[in-house]
Amino acid sequence: MEAGLACPDWPLCYGSFLPGRHMNIQVFLEWFHRLDAFLIGIALLVQFIFSFIKRNILPKSIVWVNALLLFLVGIQGGLGALTVTQLLPPDVVTAHLILALSLVAIVSSLSQRLIQSDCKPAPPWWRIMGGISIVLVICQSLIGGKMATTWASRKCLVQGSSCHLLDIHRYFAIPVTTFILAFIIISLFAGGWVRSQWPFYILIFSLILLQILLGLSTVHLGLSKPIVTILHQLDGALLVATFSSLIARRPYISEEIFFGIKDKSFMEACHG
């Protein structure tokens, strides 16, 4: 929405907390972005305090993960300040994006870890393939972010120049999609507990399909519809969140025993 510099100062906006007489759609977006970031920081601070107070009944790693989140959101605030004071330098804006996606990934996996506290680890190959999928999606998002911060896509579509980033973004999507689909297919054929996570696979497949359609629409419309570009980025963030939740899941011991049984007759004497 070209609102990155709608508020020319930081942390206030036009020297006040609520820039009433300067308010328009761009100023509102930048102002609300800062307000939302502040609320996220407060939420993570409260989360860290409660996890420290309740550390005796929580997994040992939870306090440290919450401390890491608090540290990262502090850095994120600093990068946000630099994007304004340094007039949107591409490298800083791209770092701002990768840190945001990292926060999404950590919070999503942490939530799943709290839901499943007493479980056995998932198969290593499955976690490795899921982790690679997250990295690939984040890399694809970063290429898209680099295109936006350098105006490469607009220059390519309007002027026919600086098309290399758009080409990289387009062609890198092929191995990313192929790897993710391979991960889904292998997981379904593996059977057992891994196959039982099929609702996640359906969601991931749907998000991938939607992402391709949004990407094609963005280029076809020549970036004339900001909502399509916004949905494209949102879909990428949802993919990161979904994959992070998925690979943080672990089988309960009872599930592992059940899915590991090959001879169904064994269960006939265990009706209870």
Coordinates of C-alpha atoms in Angstrom, one line a residue:
M1 CA 0.0 0.0 0.0
E2 CA 3.1 2.2 -0.1
A3 CA 2.6 3.1 3.5
G4 CA 6.1 2.3 4.9
L5 CA 6.9 6.0 5.3
A6 CA 3.4 7.3 6.0
C7 CA 4.6 8.3 9.5
P8 CA 7.8 10.2 9.0
D9 CA 9.0 9.9 12.6
W10 CA 9.4 7.0 15.0
P11 CA 8.1 5.8 17.5
L12 CA 5.4 8.5 17.4
C13 CA 3.5 9.4 14.2
Y14 CA 3.7 13.1 13.3
G15 CA 4.8 13.8 16.8
S16 CA 1.8 12.3 18.6
F17 CA 0.4 8.9 19.6
L18 CA -2.7 9.3 17.5
P19 CA -2.2 11.4 14.4
G20 CA -5.8 12.5 14.0
R21 CA -5.6 15.4 11.5
H22 CA -3.0 13.5 9.4
M23 CA -5.0 10.3 9.3
N24 CA -5.6 8.6 5.9
I25 CA -5.4 5.0 4.8
Q26 CA -1.6 4.9 4.5
V27 CA -1.1 6.7 7.8
F28 CA -3.6 4.4 9.5
L29 CA -1.8 1.3 8.2
E30 CA 1.6 2.4 9.4
W31 CA 0.2 3.6 12.7
F32 CA -1.8 0.4 13.3
H33 CA 1.2 -1.7 12.3
R34 CA 3.2 0.0 15.1
L35 CA 0.3 -0.4 17.6
D36 CA -0.1 -4.1 16.8
A37 CA 3.7 -4.6 17.2
F38 CA 3.5 -3.0 20.6
L39 CA 0.6 -5.2 21.7
I40 CA 2.5 -8.3 20.4
G41 CA 5.5 -7.3 22.5
I42 CA 3.3 -6.9 25.6
A43 CA 1.7 -10.3 25.0
L44 CA 5.1 -12.0 24.7
L45 CA 6.3 -10.3 27.8
V46 CA 3.3 -11.5 29.8
Q47 CA 3.8 -15.0 28.3
F48 CA 7.4 -15.0 29.4
I49 CA 6.5 -13.8 33.0
F50 CA 3.9 -16.5 33.4
S51 CA 6.1 -19.2 32.0
F52 CA 8.8 -18.2 34.4
I53 CA 6.4 -18.3 37.4
K54 CA 5.0 -21.7 36.3
R55 CA 8.3 -23.1 35.2
N56 CA 8.1 -26.0 37.6
I57 CA 5.0 -27.5 35.9
L58 CA 6.1 -26.6 32.3
P59 CA 8.6 -28.3 30.0
K60 CA 12.1 -26.9 30.8
S61 CA 12.6 -25.4 27.3
I62 CA 9.4 -23.3 27.4
V63 CA 11.0 -20.5 29.5
W64 CA 14.0 -20.3 27.3
V65 CA 11.8 -20.2 24.1
N66 CA 9.7 -17.4 25.6
A67 CA 12.9 -15.5 26.4
L68 CA 14.1 -16.0 22.9
L69 CA 10.8 -14.7 21.5
L70 CA 11.0 -11.6 23.8
F71 CA 14.6 -11.0 22.5
L72 CA 13.6 -11.4 18.9
V73 CA 10.6 -9.1 19.1
G74 CA 12.9 -6.4 20.6
I75 CA 15.2 -6.8 17.6
Q76 CA 12.1 -6.6 15.4
G77 CA 11.2 -3.3 16.9
G78 CA 14.7 -2.0 16.3
L79 CA 14.5 -3.1 12.6
G80 CA 11.1 -1.4 12.4
A81 CA 12.6 1.8 13.6
L82 CA 15.4 1.6 11.1
T83 CA 13.0 1.1 8.2
V84 CA 11.6 4.5 9.0
T85 CA 14.7 6.5 10.0
Q86 CA 16.8 5.0 7.2
L87 CA 14.0 5.5 4.6
L88 CA 13.2 1.9 3.8
P89 CA 16.6 0.4 3.0
P90 CA 15.9 -3.0 1.1
D91 CA 18.2 -5.1 3.3
V92 CA 16.6 -3.9 6.5
V93 CA 13.1 -4.3 5.3
T94 CA 14.0 -7.9 4.1
A95 CA 15.5 -8.7 7.5
H96 CA 12.3 -7.3 9.1
L97 CA 10.3 -9.8 7.1
I98 CA 12.5 -12.8 7.8
L99 CA 12.4 -12.1 11.5
A100 CA 8.6 -11.7 11.4
L101 CA 8.3 -15.2 9.7
S102 CA 10.7 -16.6 12.2
L103 CA 8.5 -15.3 15.1
V104 CA 5.5 -16.9 13.4
A105 CA 7.3 -20.2 13.1
I106 CA 8.5 -20.3 16.7
V107 CA 5.1 -19.2 18.2
S108 CA 3.3 -21.8 16.1
S109 CA 5.6 -24.6 17.1
L110 CA 5.6 -23.5 20.8
S111 CA 1.8 -23.6 20.9
Q112 CA 1.8 -27.2 19.5
R113 CA 4.5 -28.1 22.0
L114 CA 2.3 -27.0 24.9
I115 CA -0.7 -29.0 23.6
Q116 CA 1.4 -32.1 23.3
S117 CA 3.7 -32.1 26.3
D118 CA 4.0 -35.9 27.1
C119 CA 4.8 -37.5 23.7
K120 CA 7.5 -39.4 21.9
P121 CA 9.5 -37.7 19.1
A122 CA 8.2 -38.0 15.6
P123 CA 10.3 -39.8 12.9
P124 CA 13.6 -37.9 12.2
W125 CA 13.1 -38.1 8.4
W126 CA 9.7 -36.5 8.7
R127 CA 10.9 -33.7 10.9
I128 CA 13.8 -33.0 8.6
M129 CA 11.7 -32.9 5.4
G130 CA 9.2 -30.6 7.2
G131 CA 12.0 -28.3 8.4
I132 CA 13.4 -28.1 4.9
S133 CA 9.9 -27.2 3.6
I134 CA 9.7 -24.3 6.1
V135 CA 13.1 -23.0 5.0
L136 CA 12.1 -23.2 1.4
V137 CA 8.8 -21.3 2.0
I138 CA 10.7 -18.6 3.9
C139 CA 13.3 -18.3 1.2
Q140 CA 10.5 -17.9 -1.4
S141 CA 8.9 -15.2 0.8
L142 CA 12.2 -13.4 1.1
I143 CA 12.6 -13.3 -2.7
G144 CA 9.1 -11.8 -2.9
G145 CA 10.0 -9.3 -0.2
K146 CA 13.1 -8.3 -2.0
M147 CA 11.1 -7.8 -5.2
A148 CA 8.8 -5.5 -3.3
T149 CA 11.5 -3.5 -1.5
T150 CA 13.4 -2.8 -4.7
W151 CA 10.3 -2.3 -6.8
A152 CA 11.6 -5.0 -9.1
S153 CA 8.3 -6.5 -10.0
R154 CA 6.7 -3.1 -10.9
K155 CA 9.8 -2.2 -12.9
C156 CA 9.6 -5.5 -14.8
L157 CA 5.9 -5.4 -15.5
V158 CA 5.7 -1.7 -16.4
Q159 CA 9.2 -0.9 -17.8
G160 CA 10.4 -4.3 -18.8
S161 CA 13.6 -4.0 -16.8
S162 CA 15.0 -5.6 -13.6
C163 CA 13.1 -8.8 -14.3
H164 CA 15.7 -11.1 -12.8
L165 CA 14.2 -11.1 -9.3
L166 CA 10.7 -11.9 -10.7
D167 CA 12.1 -14.7 -12.8
I168 CA 14.0 -16.1 -9.7
H169 CA 10.8 -15.9 -7.6
R170 CA 8.8 -17.6 -10.3
Y171 CA 11.2 -20.4 -11.1
F172 CA 12.2 -21.1 -7.5
A173 CA 8.5 -21.8 -6.8
I174 CA 8.8 -25.0 -8.9
P175 CA 11.4 -26.9 -6.7
V176 CA 9.7 -25.5 -3.5
T177 CA 6.3 -26.8 -4.6
T178 CA 7.8 -30.1 -5.9
F179 CA 9.5 -30.8 -2.5
I180 CA 6.4 -30.0 -0.5
L181 CA 4.2 -32.2 -2.6
A182 CA 6.8 -35.0 -2.3
F183 CA 6.8 -34.6 1.5
I184 CA 3.0 -34.9 1.5
I185 CA 3.0 -38.0 -0.8
I186 CA 5.8 -39.8 1.1
S187 CA 4.0 -39.0 4.4
L188 CA 0.7 -40.5 3.2
F189 CA 2.4 -43.6 1.9
A190 CA 4.5 -44.0 5.1
G191 CA 1.3 -44.9 7.0
G192 CA 1.0 -45.1 10.8
W193 CA 1.0 -42.0 12.8
V194 CA 2.6 -39.9 10.0
R195 CA -0.3 -40.6 7.8
S196 CA -2.8 -39.7 10.5
Q197 CA -1.7 -36.1 10.2
W198 CA -3.6 -35.9 6.9
P199 CA -5.7 -32.9 7.9
F200 CA -2.4 -30.8 8.0
Y201 CA -1.4 -32.2 4.5
I202 CA -4.8 -31.2 3.0
L203 CA -4.4 -27.7 4.5
I204 CA -0.9 -27.3 3.2
F205 CA -1.9 -28.5 -0.2
S206 CA -4.8 -26.1 -0.3
L207 CA -2.5 -23.2 0.8
I208 CA 0.0 -24.1 -1.9
L209 CA -2.7 -24.2 -4.6
L210 CA -4.0 -20.8 -3.4
Q211 CA -0.5 -19.4 -3.3
I212 CA 0.1 -20.3 -7.0
L213 CA -3.3 -18.8 -8.0
L214 CA -2.6 -15.6 -6.1
G215 CA 0.9 -15.3 -7.6
L216 CA -0.4 -15.7 -11.1
S217 CA -3.2 -13.2 -10.4
T218 CA -0.6 -10.7 -9.0
V219 CA 1.4 -10.7 -12.2
H220 CA -1.7 -10.8 -14.4
L221 CA -3.2 -7.8 -12.7
G222 CA 0.1 -5.9 -12.8
L223 CA 0.2 -5.3 -9.1
S224 CA -2.9 -3.1 -9.5
K225 CA -4.8 -4.8 -6.8
P226 CA -3.0 -4.5 -3.4
I227 CA -5.4 -6.9 -1.7
V228 CA -4.2 -9.7 -4.0
T229 CA -0.5 -9.0 -3.0
I230 CA -1.5 -8.8 0.6
L231 CA -3.2 -12.2 0.4
H232 CA -0.2 -13.6 -1.4
Q233 CA 2.0 -12.7 1.6
L234 CA -0.6 -13.8 4.1
D235 CA -0.8 -17.2 2.5
G236 CA 3.0 -17.6 2.7
A237 CA 2.9 -16.7 6.4
L238 CA 0.1 -19.3 6.9
L239 CA 2.2 -21.9 5.2
V240 CA 5.1 -21.2 7.6
A241 CA 2.7 -21.4 10.6
T242 CA 1.1 -24.6 9.5
F243 CA 4.4 -26.4 8.7
S244 CA 5.8 -25.2 12.1
S245 CA 2.8 -26.6 13.9
L246 CA 3.0 -29.8 11.9
I247 CA 6.6 -30.7 12.6
A248 CA 6.2 -29.8 16.2
R249 CA 3.6 -32.5 16.6
R250 CA 4.6 -35.8 18.2
P251 CA 2.8 -39.1 18.6
Y252 CA 1.4 -40.1 22.0
I253 CA 2.8 -43.4 23.2
S254 CA -0.7 -45.1 22.9
E255 CA -0.9 -43.9 19.3
E256 CA 2.6 -45.2 18.5
I257 CA 1.7 -48.7 19.9
F258 CA -1.6 -48.7 17.9
F259 CA -0.2 -47.6 14.6
G260 CA 2.8 -49.9 15.0
I261 CA 0.6 -53.0 15.2
K262 CA 0.7 -55.0 11.9
D263 CA -1.3 -58.0 13.0
K264 CA -4.8 -56.8 13.7
S265 CA -5.7 -60.1 15.4
F266 CA -3.5 -59.0 18.3
M267 CA -6.2 -56.5 19.2
E268 CA -9.0 -59.0 19.3
A269 CA -8.2 -60.0 22.8
C270 CA -8.0 -56.4 23.9
H271 CA -11.6 -55.2 23.6
G272 CA -11.2 -53.0 26.7

